[in-house]
Tab-separated table of C-alpha atoms in Angstrom:
chain	number	residue	atom	x	y	z
A	1	MET	CA	0.024	0.003	0.045
A	2	ALA	CA	2.984	2.615	0.779
A	3	THR	CA	4.530	1.480	-2.336
A	4	LEU	CA	1.421	2.739	-4.456
A	5	VAL	CA	1.008	5.827	-2.639
A	6	GLN	CA	4.344	6.752	-3.391
A	7	LYS	CA	4.233	5.893	-6.938
A	8	ARG	CA	1.379	8.213	-7.319
A	9	ALA	CA	3.136	10.762	-5.533
A	10	TYR	CA	5.857	10.476	-7.726
A	11	ALA	CA	3.538	10.688	-10.858
A	12	ILE	CA	1.880	13.887	-9.706
A	13	SER	CA	5.177	15.685	-9.067
A	14	GLY	CA	6.670	14.672	-12.390
A	15	THR	CA	3.445	16.021	-14.148
A	16	ILE	CA	3.497	19.391	-12.295
A	17	HIS	CA	7.118	19.665	-13.526
A	18	VAL	CA	6.369	19.034	-17.029
A	19	LEU	CA	3.395	21.378	-16.901
A	20	GLY	CA	5.739	24.075	-15.349
A	21	LEU	CA	8.213	23.440	-18.128
A	22	LEU	CA	5.581	23.903	-20.825
A	23	VAL	CA	4.344	27.180	-19.455
A	24	LEU	CA	7.663	28.652	-19.655
A	25	ILE	CA	8.425	27.443	-22.918
A	26	VAL	CA	5.049	29.021	-24.364
A	27	MET	CA	5.388	32.086	-22.304
A	28	GLY	CA	9.088	32.461	-23.715
A	29	LEU	CA	7.648	31.963	-27.575
A	30	ILE	CA	4.965	34.668	-27.015
A	31	SER	CA	7.449	37.176	-25.862
A	32	ALA	CA	9.832	36.427	-28.761
A	33	TRP	CA	6.843	36.626	-31.318
A	34	LYS	CA	5.950	40.313	-30.145
A	35	ARG	CA	8.380	42.945	-31.133
A	36	GLU	CA	8.616	46.143	-29.385
A	37	PRO	CA	8.176	49.027	-31.977
A	38	GLU	CA	11.049	51.310	-32.575
A	39	PRO	CA	10.826	54.766	-30.963
A	40	LEU	CA	10.238	57.747	-33.310
A	41	GLU	CA	12.740	60.299	-33.712
A	42	PHE	CA	11.818	64.000	-34.693
A	43	GLU	CA	14.247	66.487	-35.695
A	44	LEU	CA	13.696	70.270	-36.054
A	45	VAL	CA	14.565	71.842	-39.364
A	46	ASP	CA	14.704	75.413	-40.425
A	47	PRO	CA	11.837	76.010	-43.282
A	48	ALA	CA	14.395	77.538	-45.449
A	49	ASP	CA	16.835	74.270	-45.287
A	50	LEU	CA	13.531	72.361	-45.392
A	51	THR	CA	12.690	74.053	-48.958
A	52	ALA	CA	16.185	73.551	-50.154
A	53	ALA	CA	16.403	69.927	-49.327
A	54	GLN	CA	12.848	69.383	-51.081
A	55	ALA	CA	14.350	71.153	-54.425
A	56	GLN	CA	17.473	68.922	-54.215
A	57	GLN	CA	15.358	65.926	-53.540
A	58	SER	CA	13.070	66.715	-56.656
A	59	GLN	CA	16.156	66.845	-58.923
A	60	SER	CA	17.585	63.686	-57.769
A	61	ALA	CA	16.143	60.451	-58.954
A	62	PRO	CA	13.923	58.632	-56.730
A	63	ALA	CA	15.461	55.841	-54.805
A	64	GLU	CA	13.779	52.295	-54.836
A	65	PRO	CA	12.181	51.555	-51.433
A	66	GLU	CA	13.876	49.201	-49.065
A	67	GLN	CA	12.206	45.991	-48.653
A	68	ASP	CA	11.715	44.586	-45.439
A	69	GLU	CA	13.367	41.583	-43.925
A	70	GLU	CA	11.137	38.556	-44.017
A	71	LEU	CA	11.050	37.043	-40.593
A	72	ALA	CA	11.847	33.499	-40.197
A	73	PRO	CA	9.117	31.605	-38.561
A	74	LEU	CA	9.860	30.198	-35.461
A	75	GLU	CA	9.720	26.724	-34.692
A	76	THR	CA	7.439	25.647	-32.191
A	77	SER	CA	7.537	22.400	-30.353
A	78	LYS	CA	5.289	19.930	-30.890
A	79	LEU	CA	3.130	19.140	-27.946
A	80	GLU	CA	2.491	15.505	-29.371
A	81	ASP	CA	6.310	14.544	-28.566
A	82	LEU	CA	5.801	15.303	-24.717
A	83	PRO	CA	5.333	12.041	-22.564
A	84	GLN	CA	1.946	11.422	-21.500
A	85	VAL	CA	1.095	11.565	-17.739
A	86	ASN	CA	-1.443	9.015	-16.613
A	87	PRO	CA	-3.921	10.620	-14.080
A	88	VAL	CA	-3.380	9.828	-10.614
A	89	GLU	CA	-6.544	9.134	-8.192
A	90	LEU	CA	-5.942	10.719	-4.892
A	91	PRO	CA	-7.608	8.811	-1.678
A	92	PRO	CA	-10.660	10.767	-0.436
A	93	LEU	CA	-10.133	13.080	2.489
A	94	PRO	CA	-11.576	12.162	5.935
A	95	GLU	CA	-14.830	13.946	6.774
A	96	PRO	CA	-14.297	16.332	9.537
A	97	GLU	CA	-15.773	15.449	12.886
A	98	PRO	CA	-18.971	17.570	13.831
A	99	GLU	CA	-18.324	19.981	16.427
A	100	PRO	CA	-19.694	19.328	19.930
A	101	GLU	CA	-22.660	21.610	20.545
A	102	PRO	CA	-21.907	23.848	23.498
A	103	GLU	CA	-23.589	23.194	26.795
A	104	PRO	CA	-26.232	25.348	27.859
A	105	ALA	CA	-25.263	28.165	30.330
A	106	PRO	CA	-26.598	27.146	33.812
A	107	LYS	CA	-29.461	29.292	34.709
A	108	VAL	CA	-28.818	31.602	37.651
A	109	GLU	CA	-31.746	32.135	39.870
A	110	SER	CA	-31.995	35.843	41.233
A	111	LYS	CA	-31.910	36.101	44.877
A	112	PRO	CA	-34.085	38.880	46.383
A	113	PRO	CA	-31.839	41.367	47.901
A	114	PRO	CA	-31.613	40.996	51.966
A	115	LYS	CA	-33.580	43.001	53.923
A	116	PRO	CA	-32.153	45.542	55.629
A	117	ALA	CA	-31.563	45.032	59.536
A	118	PRO	CA	-34.127	47.026	61.859
A	119	LYS	CA	-32.710	50.060	63.563
A	120	PRO	CA	-32.647	49.784	67.173
A	121	LYS	CA	-35.163	52.137	68.906
A	122	PRO	CA	-33.474	55.008	70.844
A	123	LYS	CA	-33.368	54.574	74.494
A	124	PRO	CA	-35.867	57.046	76.186
A	125	LYS	CA	-33.910	59.460	78.418
A	126	ALA	CA	-34.070	59.104	81.725
A	127	ASN	CA	-35.355	62.169	83.914
A	128	TYR	CA	-34.925	62.688	87.732
A	129	ALA	CA	-38.475	62.095	88.349
A	130	ASP	CA	-38.370	58.404	86.967
A	131	TRP	CA	-34.878	57.823	88.673
A	132	ALA	CA	-36.041	58.957	91.783
A	133	LYS	CA	-39.394	56.785	91.632
A	134	ASN	CA	-38.174	53.643	93.265
A	135	ARG	CA	-35.760	55.169	95.475
A	136	ASP	CA	-36.229	56.087	98.948
A	137	LEU	CA	-34.990	59.484	99.106
A	138	PRO	CA	-35.640	62.062	101.695
A	139	LYS	CA	-38.248	65.019	100.548
A	140	GLN	CA	-36.729	68.121	99.403
A	141	VAL	CA	-38.145	71.062	101.130
A	142	VAL	CA	-38.478	74.130	99.154
A	143	LYS	CA	-37.765	77.426	100.670
A	144	GLU	CA	-39.753	80.366	99.734
A	145	ALA	CA	-37.710	83.304	98.957
A	146	PRO	CA	-38.302	86.291	101.475
A	147	LYS	CA	-40.596	88.893	99.818
A	148	PRO	CA	-38.886	92.191	99.542
A	149	LYS	CA	-39.840	94.950	101.810
A	150	PRO	CA	-41.298	97.904	100.263
A	151	VAL	CA	-39.140	100.946	99.776
A	152	SER	CA	-40.683	103.924	100.873
A	153	ALA	CA	-39.985	107.115	98.708
A	154	PRO	CA	-38.559	110.024	100.781
A	155	ARG	CA	-41.015	113.032	100.700
A	156	LEU	CA	-40.038	116.016	99.416
A	157	GLN	CA	-40.347	119.108	101.502
A	158	THR	CA	-41.467	121.624	99.053
A	159	SER	CA	-42.333	124.350	101.674
A	160	ASN	CA	-38.792	125.680	101.882
A	161	LEU	CA	-37.835	124.814	98.279
A	162	GLN	CA	-38.220	128.519	97.097
A	163	GLN	CA	-35.983	129.525	100.099
A	164	ARG	CA	-33.078	126.934	98.977
A	165	LEU	CA	-33.244	127.975	95.366
A	166	SER	CA	-33.071	131.846	96.297
A	167	SER	CA	-29.954	130.851	97.970
A	168	THR	CA	-28.354	129.035	95.542
A	169	VAL	CA	-27.471	132.137	93.041
A	170	GLY	CA	-25.710	134.792	94.836
A	171	GLN	CA	-25.703	138.640	94.113
A	172	MET	CA	-24.039	140.166	91.007
A	173	ASP	CA	-21.676	143.114	91.247
A	174	LEU	CA	-22.771	145.296	88.191
A	175	ASN	CA	-19.506	147.422	88.491
A	176	LEU	CA	-21.102	150.482	87.008
A	177	PRO	CA	-18.968	153.695	86.421
A	178	ALA	CA	-19.215	156.603	88.679
A	179	SER	CA	-20.494	158.583	85.785
A	180	THR	CA	-23.694	156.669	85.427
A	181	SER	CA	-26.679	158.552	86.164
A	182	ALA	CA	-29.214	157.298	88.975
A	183	ALA	CA	-31.947	156.463	86.600
A	184	THR	CA	-29.784	154.354	84.407
A	185	GLN	CA	-28.512	152.667	87.756
A	186	SER	CA	-31.886	151.838	88.987
A	187	GLN	CA	-32.668	150.146	85.486
A	188	LEU	CA	-29.791	148.207	85.224
A	189	GLN	CA	-29.886	146.871	88.940
A	190	SER	CA	-33.796	145.904	87.950
A	191	TYR	CA	-32.488	144.292	84.735
A	192	ALA	CA	-29.798	142.377	86.613
A	193	GLN	CA	-32.261	140.962	89.420
A	194	ARG	CA	-34.313	139.673	86.328
A	195	VAL	CA	-31.261	137.805	84.746
A	196	ARG	CA	-30.675	136.554	88.274
A	197	ALA	CA	-34.374	135.445	88.609
A	198	ARG	CA	-34.090	133.492	85.255
A	199	LEU	CA	-30.927	131.308	86.253
A	200	GLN	CA	-32.064	130.739	89.711
A	201	ALA	CA	-35.170	129.071	88.062
A	202	ALA	CA	-33.132	127.082	85.641
A	203	PHE	CA	-30.271	126.064	88.171
A	204	GLN	CA	-30.824	122.568	89.840
A	205	ALA	CA	-27.939	122.020	92.223
A	206	VAL	CA	-26.581	118.525	92.528
A	207	GLY	CA	-24.045	117.134	94.697
A	208	VAL	CA	-23.129	117.796	98.513
A	209	PRO	CA	-23.937	120.921	100.177
A	210	GLY	CA	-21.084	123.506	100.426
A	211	LEU	CA	-20.189	123.243	96.602
A	212	GLU	CA	-19.668	126.899	94.952
A	213	ALA	CA	-18.738	127.816	91.429
A	214	ARG	CA	-18.279	131.137	89.564
A	215	ALA	CA	-19.454	131.632	86.081
A	216	SER	CA	-18.929	134.549	83.794
A	217	PHE	CA	-21.250	135.349	81.011
A	218	THR	CA	-22.276	137.812	78.428
A	219	VAL	CA	-26.011	139.099	77.667
A	220	THR	CA	-26.175	140.288	74.225
A	221	ALA	CA	-28.183	143.459	73.037
A	222	SER	CA	-31.058	140.971	72.095
A	223	GLY	CA	-31.058	139.129	75.398
A	224	GLN	CA	-29.276	136.146	74.609
A	225	PHE	CA	-26.789	134.377	77.099
A	226	VAL	CA	-23.298	133.609	75.421
A	227	GLY	CA	-19.560	133.001	76.238
A	228	VAL	CA	-20.489	131.348	79.197
A	229	ARG	CA	-17.697	129.892	81.217
A	230	ILE	CA	-16.568	128.656	84.622
A	231	VAL	CA	-13.999	131.159	86.011
A	232	LYS	CA	-13.876	129.307	89.516
A	233	GLY	CA	-14.631	125.529	89.646
A	234	SER	CA	-16.241	123.633	92.595
A	235	GLY	CA	-14.148	120.676	92.123
A	236	ASP	CA	-17.151	118.760	91.406
A	237	SER	CA	-17.498	118.196	87.834
A	238	ALA	CA	-21.317	117.221	87.844
A	239	PHE	CA	-21.966	120.766	89.866
A	240	ASP	CA	-20.126	122.636	87.090
A	241	ALA	CA	-22.052	120.866	84.604
A	242	ALA	CA	-25.342	121.936	86.299
A	243	VAL	CA	-24.167	125.596	86.324
A	244	LEU	CA	-23.659	125.626	82.584
A	245	ALA	CA	-26.655	123.970	82.042
A	246	ALA	CA	-28.731	126.594	83.961
A	247	PHE	CA	-27.594	129.088	81.281
A	248	ARG	CA	-28.858	126.792	78.481
A	249	GLN	CA	-32.040	126.299	80.021
A	250	ALA	CA	-33.094	129.760	81.320
A	251	ARG	CA	-35.483	131.977	79.725
A	252	SER	CA	-34.156	135.238	78.151
A	253	PRO	CA	-34.576	138.185	80.138
A	254	GLY	CA	-34.996	140.404	77.602
A	255	PRO	CA	-32.585	143.218	75.996
A	256	PRO	CA	-30.684	145.299	78.230
A	257	PRO	CA	-32.377	148.790	79.124
A	258	ASP	CA	-29.662	150.689	77.286
A	259	GLY	CA	-29.293	148.472	74.141
A	260	GLU	CA	-25.809	147.316	74.938
A	261	ALA	CA	-24.275	143.773	75.599
A	262	LYS	CA	-23.370	143.195	79.517
A	263	THR	CA	-20.692	140.866	80.585
A	264	TRP	CA	-21.131	139.691	84.198
A	265	GLN	CA	-20.260	137.131	86.779
A	266	LEU	CA	-22.257	135.166	89.155
A	267	THR	CA	-21.761	132.560	92.152
A	268	PHE	CA	-23.796	129.412	92.258
A	269	THR	CA	-23.897	127.574	95.761
A	270	ALA	CA	-25.144	124.573	97.044
A	271	GLU	CA	-26.732	124.570	100.625
């Protein structure tokens, strides 16, 4: 059996080589049969030279055309001389084994998601009443806070209020020149008493008794208090502030009788 197979293989190999050789011979004959065309060459000639050449050619005798060389026929090899090759029967190829069918994928059962664990209930906050319910603890005695005693407001004695106010503002020194007439002096003294009364009504003394402050001020021609300042302090800033506040709160005494501004000093005392 092995010898028969080898013979068949040798026969097939020889046939293939012979066929290849024939193909090469045929291709060589075909390529030799076909001739490549010769390339055309052109030469540029001046028209004057071309005319002279044509005249000269017409005078000369016509030349006989050259005969093309006959091509010798190519000898082709006879195919009948080739050895005959017996056909070789090849053994049938074995049929391919059928592929095994794929096994079906196993079905995966879907499980329900796990339920969340219940949250623990918050413990109730313990208070003191629940803690002391089952314990024997001494009772607490709640002491009531003592009620505040009513504070009696001191009564103001208004009987001597006017007398106290009149004693807080001293007398004013007018410092009138000697040439002032008696009538003018009387008018200015009356006007000074009016100024003192306005300041006395507006002054509210604060601090301890015995405080004293002296203030300088000017009454304008229209009866306004300006330029008020403390020339001698009492040592108590609250008392000095009360003196300055009296000038701001006092009513205007009106214009001076002679129509001129007056600058005076006045002493304030707390008694």
